[in-house]
Coordinates of C-alpha atoms and ligand atoms in Angstrom, one line a residue:
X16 CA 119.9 145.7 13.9
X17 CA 120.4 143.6 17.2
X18 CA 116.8 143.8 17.6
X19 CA 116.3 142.2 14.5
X20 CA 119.3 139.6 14.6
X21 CA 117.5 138.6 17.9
X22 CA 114.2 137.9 16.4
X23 CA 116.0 135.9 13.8
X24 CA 117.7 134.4 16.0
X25 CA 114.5 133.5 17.6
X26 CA 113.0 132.6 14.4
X27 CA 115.8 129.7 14.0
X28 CA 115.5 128.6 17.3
X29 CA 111.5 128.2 17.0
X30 CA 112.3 126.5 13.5
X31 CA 115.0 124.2 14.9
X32 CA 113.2 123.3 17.6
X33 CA 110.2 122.3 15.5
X34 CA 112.6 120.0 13.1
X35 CA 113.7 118.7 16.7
X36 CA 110.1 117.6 17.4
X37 CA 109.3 116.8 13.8
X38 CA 112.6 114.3 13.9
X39 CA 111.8 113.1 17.3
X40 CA 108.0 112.0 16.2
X41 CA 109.7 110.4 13.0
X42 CA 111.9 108.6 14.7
X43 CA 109.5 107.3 17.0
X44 CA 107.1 106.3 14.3
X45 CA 110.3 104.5 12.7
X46 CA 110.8 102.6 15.6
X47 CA 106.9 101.7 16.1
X48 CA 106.7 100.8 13.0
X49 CA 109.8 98.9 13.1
X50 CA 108.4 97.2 16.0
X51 CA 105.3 96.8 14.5
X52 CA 106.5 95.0 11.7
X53 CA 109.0 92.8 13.9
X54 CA 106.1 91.4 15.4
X55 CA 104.2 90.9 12.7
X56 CA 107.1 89.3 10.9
X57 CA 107.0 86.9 13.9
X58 CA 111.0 87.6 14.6
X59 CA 110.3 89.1 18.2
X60 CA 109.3 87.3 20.8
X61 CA 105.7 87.2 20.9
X62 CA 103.6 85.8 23.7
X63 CA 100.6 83.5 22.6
X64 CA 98.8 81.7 24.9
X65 CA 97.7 78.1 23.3
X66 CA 94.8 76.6 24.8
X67 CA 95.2 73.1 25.1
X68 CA 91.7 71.0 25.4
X69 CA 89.6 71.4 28.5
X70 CA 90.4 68.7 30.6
X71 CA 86.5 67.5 31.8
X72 CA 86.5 65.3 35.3
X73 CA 83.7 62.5 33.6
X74 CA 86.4 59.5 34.6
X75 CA 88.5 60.4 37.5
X76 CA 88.9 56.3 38.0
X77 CA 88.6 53.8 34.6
X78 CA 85.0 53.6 33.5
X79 CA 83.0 50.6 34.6
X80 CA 80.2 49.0 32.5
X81 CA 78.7 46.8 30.2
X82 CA 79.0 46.5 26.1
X83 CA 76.9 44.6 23.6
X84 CA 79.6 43.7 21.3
X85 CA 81.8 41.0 22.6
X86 CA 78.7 38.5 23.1
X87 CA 76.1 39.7 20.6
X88 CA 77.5 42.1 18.3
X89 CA 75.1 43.6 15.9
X90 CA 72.1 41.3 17.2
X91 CA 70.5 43.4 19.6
X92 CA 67.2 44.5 20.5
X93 CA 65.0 46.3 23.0
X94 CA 63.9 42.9 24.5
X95 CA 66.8 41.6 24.4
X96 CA 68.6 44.6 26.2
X97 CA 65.9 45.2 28.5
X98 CA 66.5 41.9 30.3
X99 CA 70.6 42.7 30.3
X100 CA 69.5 45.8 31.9
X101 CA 67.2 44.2 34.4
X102 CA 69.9 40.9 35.1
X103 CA 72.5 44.2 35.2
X104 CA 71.4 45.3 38.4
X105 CA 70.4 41.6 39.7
X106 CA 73.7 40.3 39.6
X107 CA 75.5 42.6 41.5
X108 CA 77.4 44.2 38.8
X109 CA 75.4 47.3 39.6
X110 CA 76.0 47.1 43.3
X111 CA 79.6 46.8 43.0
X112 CA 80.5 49.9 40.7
X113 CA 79.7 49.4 36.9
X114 CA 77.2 52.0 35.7
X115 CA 77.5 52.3 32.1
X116 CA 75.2 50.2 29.8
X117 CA 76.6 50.7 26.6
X118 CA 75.1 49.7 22.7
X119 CA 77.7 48.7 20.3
X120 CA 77.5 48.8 16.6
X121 CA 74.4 47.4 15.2
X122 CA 71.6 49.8 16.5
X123 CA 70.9 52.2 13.9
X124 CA 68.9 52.0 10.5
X125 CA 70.8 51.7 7.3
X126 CA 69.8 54.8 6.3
X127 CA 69.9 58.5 8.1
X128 CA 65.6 60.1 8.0
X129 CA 64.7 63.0 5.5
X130 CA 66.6 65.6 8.0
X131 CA 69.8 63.6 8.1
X132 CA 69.1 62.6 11.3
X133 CA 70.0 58.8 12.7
X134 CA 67.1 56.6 13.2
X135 CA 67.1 53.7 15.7
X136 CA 66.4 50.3 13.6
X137 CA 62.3 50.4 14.0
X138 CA 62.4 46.4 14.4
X139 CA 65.1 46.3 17.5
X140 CA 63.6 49.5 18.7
X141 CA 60.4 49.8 18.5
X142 CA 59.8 52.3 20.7
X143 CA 62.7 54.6 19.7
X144 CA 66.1 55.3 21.4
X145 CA 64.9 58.1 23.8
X146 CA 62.5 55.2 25.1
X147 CA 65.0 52.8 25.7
X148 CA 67.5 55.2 27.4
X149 CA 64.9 56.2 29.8
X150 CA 64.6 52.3 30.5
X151 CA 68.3 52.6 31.4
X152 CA 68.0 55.5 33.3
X153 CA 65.2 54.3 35.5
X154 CA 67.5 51.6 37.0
X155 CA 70.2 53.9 37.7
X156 CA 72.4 53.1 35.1
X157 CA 74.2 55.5 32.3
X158 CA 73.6 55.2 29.0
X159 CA 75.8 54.7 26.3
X160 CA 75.9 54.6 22.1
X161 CA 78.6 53.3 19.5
X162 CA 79.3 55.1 16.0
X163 CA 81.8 55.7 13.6
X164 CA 84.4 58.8 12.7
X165 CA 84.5 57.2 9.2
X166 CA 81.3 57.3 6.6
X167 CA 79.7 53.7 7.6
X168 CA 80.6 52.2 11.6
X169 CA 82.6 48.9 10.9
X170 CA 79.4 46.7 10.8
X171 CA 78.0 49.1 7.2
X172 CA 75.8 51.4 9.1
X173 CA 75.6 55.3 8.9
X174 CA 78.7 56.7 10.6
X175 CA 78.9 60.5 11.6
X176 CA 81.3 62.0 9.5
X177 CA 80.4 65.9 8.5
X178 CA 77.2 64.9 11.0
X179 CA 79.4 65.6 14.1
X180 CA 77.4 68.1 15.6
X181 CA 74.3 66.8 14.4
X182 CA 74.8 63.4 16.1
X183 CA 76.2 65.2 19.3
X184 CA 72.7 67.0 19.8
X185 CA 70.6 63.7 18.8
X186 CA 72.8 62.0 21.0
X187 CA 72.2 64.9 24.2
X188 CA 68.9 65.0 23.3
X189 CA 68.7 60.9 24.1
X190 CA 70.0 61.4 27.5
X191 CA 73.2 59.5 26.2
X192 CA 75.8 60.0 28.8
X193 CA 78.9 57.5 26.9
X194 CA 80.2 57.5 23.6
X195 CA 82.3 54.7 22.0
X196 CA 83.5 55.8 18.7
X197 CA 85.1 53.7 16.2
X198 CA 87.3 54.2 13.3
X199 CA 86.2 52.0 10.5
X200 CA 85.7 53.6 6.8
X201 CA 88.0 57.0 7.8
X202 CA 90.1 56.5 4.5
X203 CA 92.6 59.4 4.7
X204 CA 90.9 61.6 8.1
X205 CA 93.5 62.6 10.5
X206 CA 93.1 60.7 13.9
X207 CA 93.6 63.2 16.3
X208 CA 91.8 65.8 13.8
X209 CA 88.6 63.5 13.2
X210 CA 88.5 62.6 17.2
X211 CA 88.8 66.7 18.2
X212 CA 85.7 67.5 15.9
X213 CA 83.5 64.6 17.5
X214 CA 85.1 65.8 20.8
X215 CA 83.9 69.4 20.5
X216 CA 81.0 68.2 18.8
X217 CA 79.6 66.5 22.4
X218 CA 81.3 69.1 24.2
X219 CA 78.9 71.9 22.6
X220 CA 76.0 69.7 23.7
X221 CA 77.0 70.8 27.2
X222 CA 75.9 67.6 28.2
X223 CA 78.7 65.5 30.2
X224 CA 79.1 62.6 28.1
X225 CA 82.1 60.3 28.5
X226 CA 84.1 60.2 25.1
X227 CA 85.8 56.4 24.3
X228 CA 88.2 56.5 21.5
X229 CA 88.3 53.0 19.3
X230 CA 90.6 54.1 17.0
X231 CA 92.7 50.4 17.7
X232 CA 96.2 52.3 18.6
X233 CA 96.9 52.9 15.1
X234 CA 97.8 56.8 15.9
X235 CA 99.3 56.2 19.4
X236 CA 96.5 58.1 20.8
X237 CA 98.3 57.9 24.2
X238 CA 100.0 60.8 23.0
X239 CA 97.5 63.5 22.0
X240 CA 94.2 61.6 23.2
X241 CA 94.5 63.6 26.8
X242 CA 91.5 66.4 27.1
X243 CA 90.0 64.8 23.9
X244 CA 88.3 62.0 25.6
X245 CA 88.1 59.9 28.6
X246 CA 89.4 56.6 27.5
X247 CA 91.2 55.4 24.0
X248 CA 91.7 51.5 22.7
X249 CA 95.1 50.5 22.5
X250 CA 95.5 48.2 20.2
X251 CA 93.1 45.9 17.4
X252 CA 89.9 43.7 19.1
X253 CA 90.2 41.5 21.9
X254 CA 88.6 37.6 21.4
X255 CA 88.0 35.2 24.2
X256 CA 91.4 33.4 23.4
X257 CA 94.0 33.5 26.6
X258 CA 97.2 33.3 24.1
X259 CA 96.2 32.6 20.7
X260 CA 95.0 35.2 18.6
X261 CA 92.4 34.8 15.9
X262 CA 92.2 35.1 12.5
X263 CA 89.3 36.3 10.5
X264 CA 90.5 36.8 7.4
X265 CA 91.5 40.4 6.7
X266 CA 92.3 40.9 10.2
X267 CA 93.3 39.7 13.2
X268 CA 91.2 39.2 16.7
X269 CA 94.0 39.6 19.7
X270 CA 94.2 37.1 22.9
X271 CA 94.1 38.9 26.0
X272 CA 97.9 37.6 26.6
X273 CA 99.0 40.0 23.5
X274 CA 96.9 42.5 24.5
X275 CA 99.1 43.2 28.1
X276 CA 102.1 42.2 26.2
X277 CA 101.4 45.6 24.5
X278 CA 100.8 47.5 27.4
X279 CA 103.6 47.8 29.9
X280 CA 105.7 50.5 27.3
X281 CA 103.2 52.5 27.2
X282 CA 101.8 52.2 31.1
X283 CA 103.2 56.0 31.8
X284 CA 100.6 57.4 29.7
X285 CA 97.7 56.2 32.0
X286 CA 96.1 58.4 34.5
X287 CA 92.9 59.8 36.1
X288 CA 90.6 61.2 32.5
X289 CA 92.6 59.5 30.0
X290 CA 92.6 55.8 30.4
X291 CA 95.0 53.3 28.0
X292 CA 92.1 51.0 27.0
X293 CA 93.2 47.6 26.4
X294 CA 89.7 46.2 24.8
X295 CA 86.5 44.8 26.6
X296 CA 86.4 42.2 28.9
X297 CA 86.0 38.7 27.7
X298 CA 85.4 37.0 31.0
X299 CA 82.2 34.6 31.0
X300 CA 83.0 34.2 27.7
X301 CA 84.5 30.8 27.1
X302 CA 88.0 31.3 28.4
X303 CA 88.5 28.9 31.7
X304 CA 88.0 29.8 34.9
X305 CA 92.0 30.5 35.9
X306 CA 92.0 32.1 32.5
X307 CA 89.0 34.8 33.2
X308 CA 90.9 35.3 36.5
X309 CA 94.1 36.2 35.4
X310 CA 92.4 38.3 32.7
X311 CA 90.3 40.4 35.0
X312 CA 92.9 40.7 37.3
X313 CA 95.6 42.1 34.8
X314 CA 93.2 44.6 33.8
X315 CA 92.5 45.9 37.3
X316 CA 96.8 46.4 37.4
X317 CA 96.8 48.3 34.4
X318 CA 93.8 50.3 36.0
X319 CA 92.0 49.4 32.2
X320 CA 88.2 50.3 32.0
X321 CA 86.1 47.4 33.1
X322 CA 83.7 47.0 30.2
X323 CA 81.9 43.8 31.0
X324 CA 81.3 42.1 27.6
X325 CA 79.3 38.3 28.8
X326 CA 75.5 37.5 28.7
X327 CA 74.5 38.9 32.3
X328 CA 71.6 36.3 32.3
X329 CA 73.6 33.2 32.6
X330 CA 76.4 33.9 34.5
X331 CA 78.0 30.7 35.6
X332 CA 79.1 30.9 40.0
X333 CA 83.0 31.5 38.6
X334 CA 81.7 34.5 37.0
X335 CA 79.8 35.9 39.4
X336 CA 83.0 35.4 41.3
X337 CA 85.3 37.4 39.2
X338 CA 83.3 40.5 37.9
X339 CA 82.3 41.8 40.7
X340 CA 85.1 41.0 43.2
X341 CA 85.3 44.4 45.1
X342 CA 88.6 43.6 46.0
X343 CA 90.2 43.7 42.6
X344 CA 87.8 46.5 41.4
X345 CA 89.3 48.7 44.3
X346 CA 93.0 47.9 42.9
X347 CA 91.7 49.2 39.5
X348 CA 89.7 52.1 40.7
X349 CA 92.5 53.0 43.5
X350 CA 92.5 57.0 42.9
X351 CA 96.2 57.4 41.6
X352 CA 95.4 55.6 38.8
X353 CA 98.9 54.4 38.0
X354 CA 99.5 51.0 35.8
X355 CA 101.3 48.5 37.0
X356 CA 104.9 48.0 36.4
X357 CA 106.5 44.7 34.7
X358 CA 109.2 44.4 37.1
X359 CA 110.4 40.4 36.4
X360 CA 109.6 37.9 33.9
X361 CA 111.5 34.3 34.5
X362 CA 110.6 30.8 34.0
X363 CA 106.5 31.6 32.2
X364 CA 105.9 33.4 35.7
X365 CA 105.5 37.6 35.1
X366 CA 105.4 39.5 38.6
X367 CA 103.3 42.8 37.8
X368 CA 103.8 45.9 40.9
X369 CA 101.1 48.8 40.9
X370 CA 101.1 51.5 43.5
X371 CA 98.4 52.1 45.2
X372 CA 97.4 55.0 47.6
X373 CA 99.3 55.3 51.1
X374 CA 102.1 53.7 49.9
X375 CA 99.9 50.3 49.5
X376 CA 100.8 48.0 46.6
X377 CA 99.0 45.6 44.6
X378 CA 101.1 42.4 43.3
X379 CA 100.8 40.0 40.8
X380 CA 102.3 36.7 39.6
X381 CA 100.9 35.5 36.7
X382 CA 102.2 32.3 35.4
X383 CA 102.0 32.6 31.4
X384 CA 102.6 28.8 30.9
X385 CA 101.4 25.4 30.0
X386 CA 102.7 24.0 33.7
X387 CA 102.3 24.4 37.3
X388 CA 105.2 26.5 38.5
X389 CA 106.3 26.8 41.4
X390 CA 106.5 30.3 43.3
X391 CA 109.2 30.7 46.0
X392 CA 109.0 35.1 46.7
X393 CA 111.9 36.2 49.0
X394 CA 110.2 39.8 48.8
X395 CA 114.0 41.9 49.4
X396 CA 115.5 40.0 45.9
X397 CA 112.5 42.2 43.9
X398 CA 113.9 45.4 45.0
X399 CA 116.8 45.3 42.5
X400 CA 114.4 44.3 39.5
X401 CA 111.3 47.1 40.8
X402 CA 114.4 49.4 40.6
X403 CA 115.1 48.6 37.6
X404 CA 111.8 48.6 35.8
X405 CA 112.0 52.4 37.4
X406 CA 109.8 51.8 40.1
X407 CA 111.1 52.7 43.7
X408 CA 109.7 50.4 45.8
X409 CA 111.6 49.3 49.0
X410 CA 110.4 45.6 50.5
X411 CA 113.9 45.5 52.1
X412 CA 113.0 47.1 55.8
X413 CA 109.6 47.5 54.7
X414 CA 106.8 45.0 56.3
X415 CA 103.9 44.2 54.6
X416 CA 101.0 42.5 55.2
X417 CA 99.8 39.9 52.1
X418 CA 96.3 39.8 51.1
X419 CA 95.0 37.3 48.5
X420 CA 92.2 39.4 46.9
X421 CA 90.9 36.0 45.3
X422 CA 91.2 33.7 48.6
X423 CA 90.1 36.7 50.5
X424 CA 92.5 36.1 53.5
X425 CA 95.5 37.6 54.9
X426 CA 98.6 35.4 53.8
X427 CA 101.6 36.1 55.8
X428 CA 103.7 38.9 55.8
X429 CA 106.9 40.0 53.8
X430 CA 109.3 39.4 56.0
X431 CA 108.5 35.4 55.4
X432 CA 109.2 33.9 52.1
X433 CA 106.2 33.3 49.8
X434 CA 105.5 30.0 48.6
X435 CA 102.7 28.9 46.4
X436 CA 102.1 26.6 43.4
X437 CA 100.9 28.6 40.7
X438 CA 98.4 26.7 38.0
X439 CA 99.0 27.4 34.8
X440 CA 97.6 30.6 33.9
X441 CA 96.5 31.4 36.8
X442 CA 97.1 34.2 38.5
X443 CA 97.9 35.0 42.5
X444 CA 97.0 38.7 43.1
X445 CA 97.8 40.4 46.6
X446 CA 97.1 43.2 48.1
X447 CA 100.3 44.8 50.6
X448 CA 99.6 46.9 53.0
X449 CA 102.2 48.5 55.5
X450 CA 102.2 47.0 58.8
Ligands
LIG509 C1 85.4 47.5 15.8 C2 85.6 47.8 17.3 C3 84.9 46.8 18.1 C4 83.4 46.9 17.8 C5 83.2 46.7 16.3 C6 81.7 47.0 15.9 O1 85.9 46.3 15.4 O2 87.0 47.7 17.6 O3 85.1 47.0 19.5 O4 82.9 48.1 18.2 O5 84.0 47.6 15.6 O6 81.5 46.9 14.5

């Protein structure tokens, strides 16, 4: 009887150890599956790592270079070209630090070839594209190419939407080492959407080619244009106008004095591989002389891409002057690659402050107006109004050295006052460097 109450008993506790187990393993499974479906709900707190875009290193400084459009737009050929290539590298602009030697709209064929591939227009390029890029090359230049994110590029030719890809490879396959891409004919495409695809499009090439957004500001690409390209327009087209802008009908061509006026809000968003890009330059182009000065100057504060826009064959002594003054292309090339700050506008006189590296600064005074002004600089009195424009910059205590980087001579220091008569709009740009 005991013997068999104990095997019972031993019986039970087999069984109710088994339900122990069987409970255990459910529970278990509960809770995975609990877990499981926690996750998948999206309620717990789930890691995901989001790639941004690969940041490339193609424009550590602002791109420098030459484009078609400002003097010939869509009346270009291989002869024609071929001497702005040659006069390129015999003015100097070569020699002091542009490189690229860019086509604008204008150099395709109306129509894409059997394969959907573009075709260089057989009359400007008789020789093909591939030719002419070689040309390019072979003076140590980079080559670049315009299109369009929309159906047709602004001037009616084949644009490269749903051809990304294809384009990208045509383009690699050129040796094309720059692409300026537009935004005409986009109807409803999404900016930043439309610019990603082209951008992965030329990075699949594996080719480095430097990516410049023209989509005119309209989708603040300041914000999102990081890691998609190198350089992005900030606002509508530039015209050789200092302060009047023009109008052509259904839009409107911008003066280069509305163009800054748009540019110190958004001056944080520049940096090293993602330049604001204020437009092309106009100098050589008809503006005078103080004019092109105080334009090319401005854009070397903002640290703006230097895309030379003039005929190279005839530039005028002024000209030859301005565009290739090292001095001012070091202020826009300086490695930090910060804008300038608006820190004071009185009287039509603007004083512009951009760091520089080891604590040197560039300064500007640009007089906006109609008449001479008179500039009278105690340096301490700017402190309060750099502070102010949140840029800490201490000339109380500190002394500089002056350096006119258009007189080329060293100018007193800032522990003197600063006088000058300043023409209108003209500009006087100085280089500080600690004592
Ligand atoms: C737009 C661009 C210009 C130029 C033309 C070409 O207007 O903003 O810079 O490329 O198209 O058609």
């Amino acid at each position: 009887m005991c013997i068999i109450s104990q095997t019972i008993n031993l019986e039970m506790n087999k069984l109710y150890s088994s339900i122990q187990s069987y409970l255990l393993i459910a529970l278990l499974f509960a809770v995975h599956t609990a877990v499981a479906q926690i996750n998948t709900n999206g309620i717990a707190p789930v890691k995901i790592e989001k790639a941004g875009p690969a940041v490339s290193n193609l424009a550590p400084t602002p791109p420098m270079g030459w484009n078609s459009w400002n003097t010939f737009q869509t009346n270009i050929n291989e002869t024609l070209l071929k001497e702005m290539v040659d006069a390129y590298v015999s003015s100097g602009m070569k020699d002091a630090g542009y490189h690229y030697f860019v086509l604008d709209d204008g150099w395709m064929s109306m129509e894409r070839d059997a394969n959907g591939n573009l075709v260089a227009d057989p009359k400007k390029f008789p020789n093909g594209m591939k030719a002419f890029a070689d040309y390019v090359h072979s003076k140590g230049l980079k080559f670049g190419i315009y299109n369009c994110a929309g159906t047709q590029t602004c001037g009616g030719y084949p644009g490269s939407r749903g051809h990304e890809y294809q384009d990208a490879l045509l383009y690699a396959s050129w040796g094309v080492d720059y692409l300026k891409y537009d935004w005409c004919n986009t109807d409803s495409l999404n900016a930043r959407e439309a610019y990603i695809t082209m951008s992965s499009a030329l990075k699949a090439t594996k080719r480095p080619i430097v990516f410049s957004l023209c989509e005119w500001g309209n989708h603040q690409p300041w914000l999102w244009a990081g890691g998609v390209g190198e350089l992005y327009r900030t606002t509508g087209d530039i015209t050789a106008s200092f302060d009047h802008d023009k109008h052509m009908g259904t839009w409107t061509a911008l003066s280069v004095m509305n163009i800054l006026g748009k540019q110190d809000k958004i001056r944080r968003y520049n940096g090293p591989n993602h330049w604001n890009d204020p437009d092309m330059l106009e100098v050589g182009n008809g503006m005078s002389v103080n004019e092109d000065k105080s334009h090319f100057s401005m854009w070397c504060m903002l640290s703006a891409p230097l895309i030379a826009g003039n005929d190279l064959r005839k530039m005028n002594e002024a000209t030859k002057n301005i565009l290739p003054n090292r001095e001012a292309i070091a202020i826009d090339q300086d490695p930090l690659g910060v804008a300038a700050y608006r820190v004071s506008v009185k009287d039509s006189i603007e004083i512009w402050v951009k760091p520089l590296k080891d604590q040197e600064l560039a300064v500007c005074f640009l007089n906006t107006g109609s008449q001479t002004q008179s500039l009278d600089v105690k340096w301490p009195e700017l402190d309060a109004a750099c502070k102010a424009a949140g840029l800490e910059t201490k000339f109380t205590g500190t002394d500089y050295i002056l350096h006119d980087i258009w007189s080329k001579k060293t100018t007193g220091n800032s522990k003197s006052m600063l006088t000058r008569q300043l023409a209108s709009h003209d500009v006087l740009m100085l280089k500080l460097t600690r004592k």
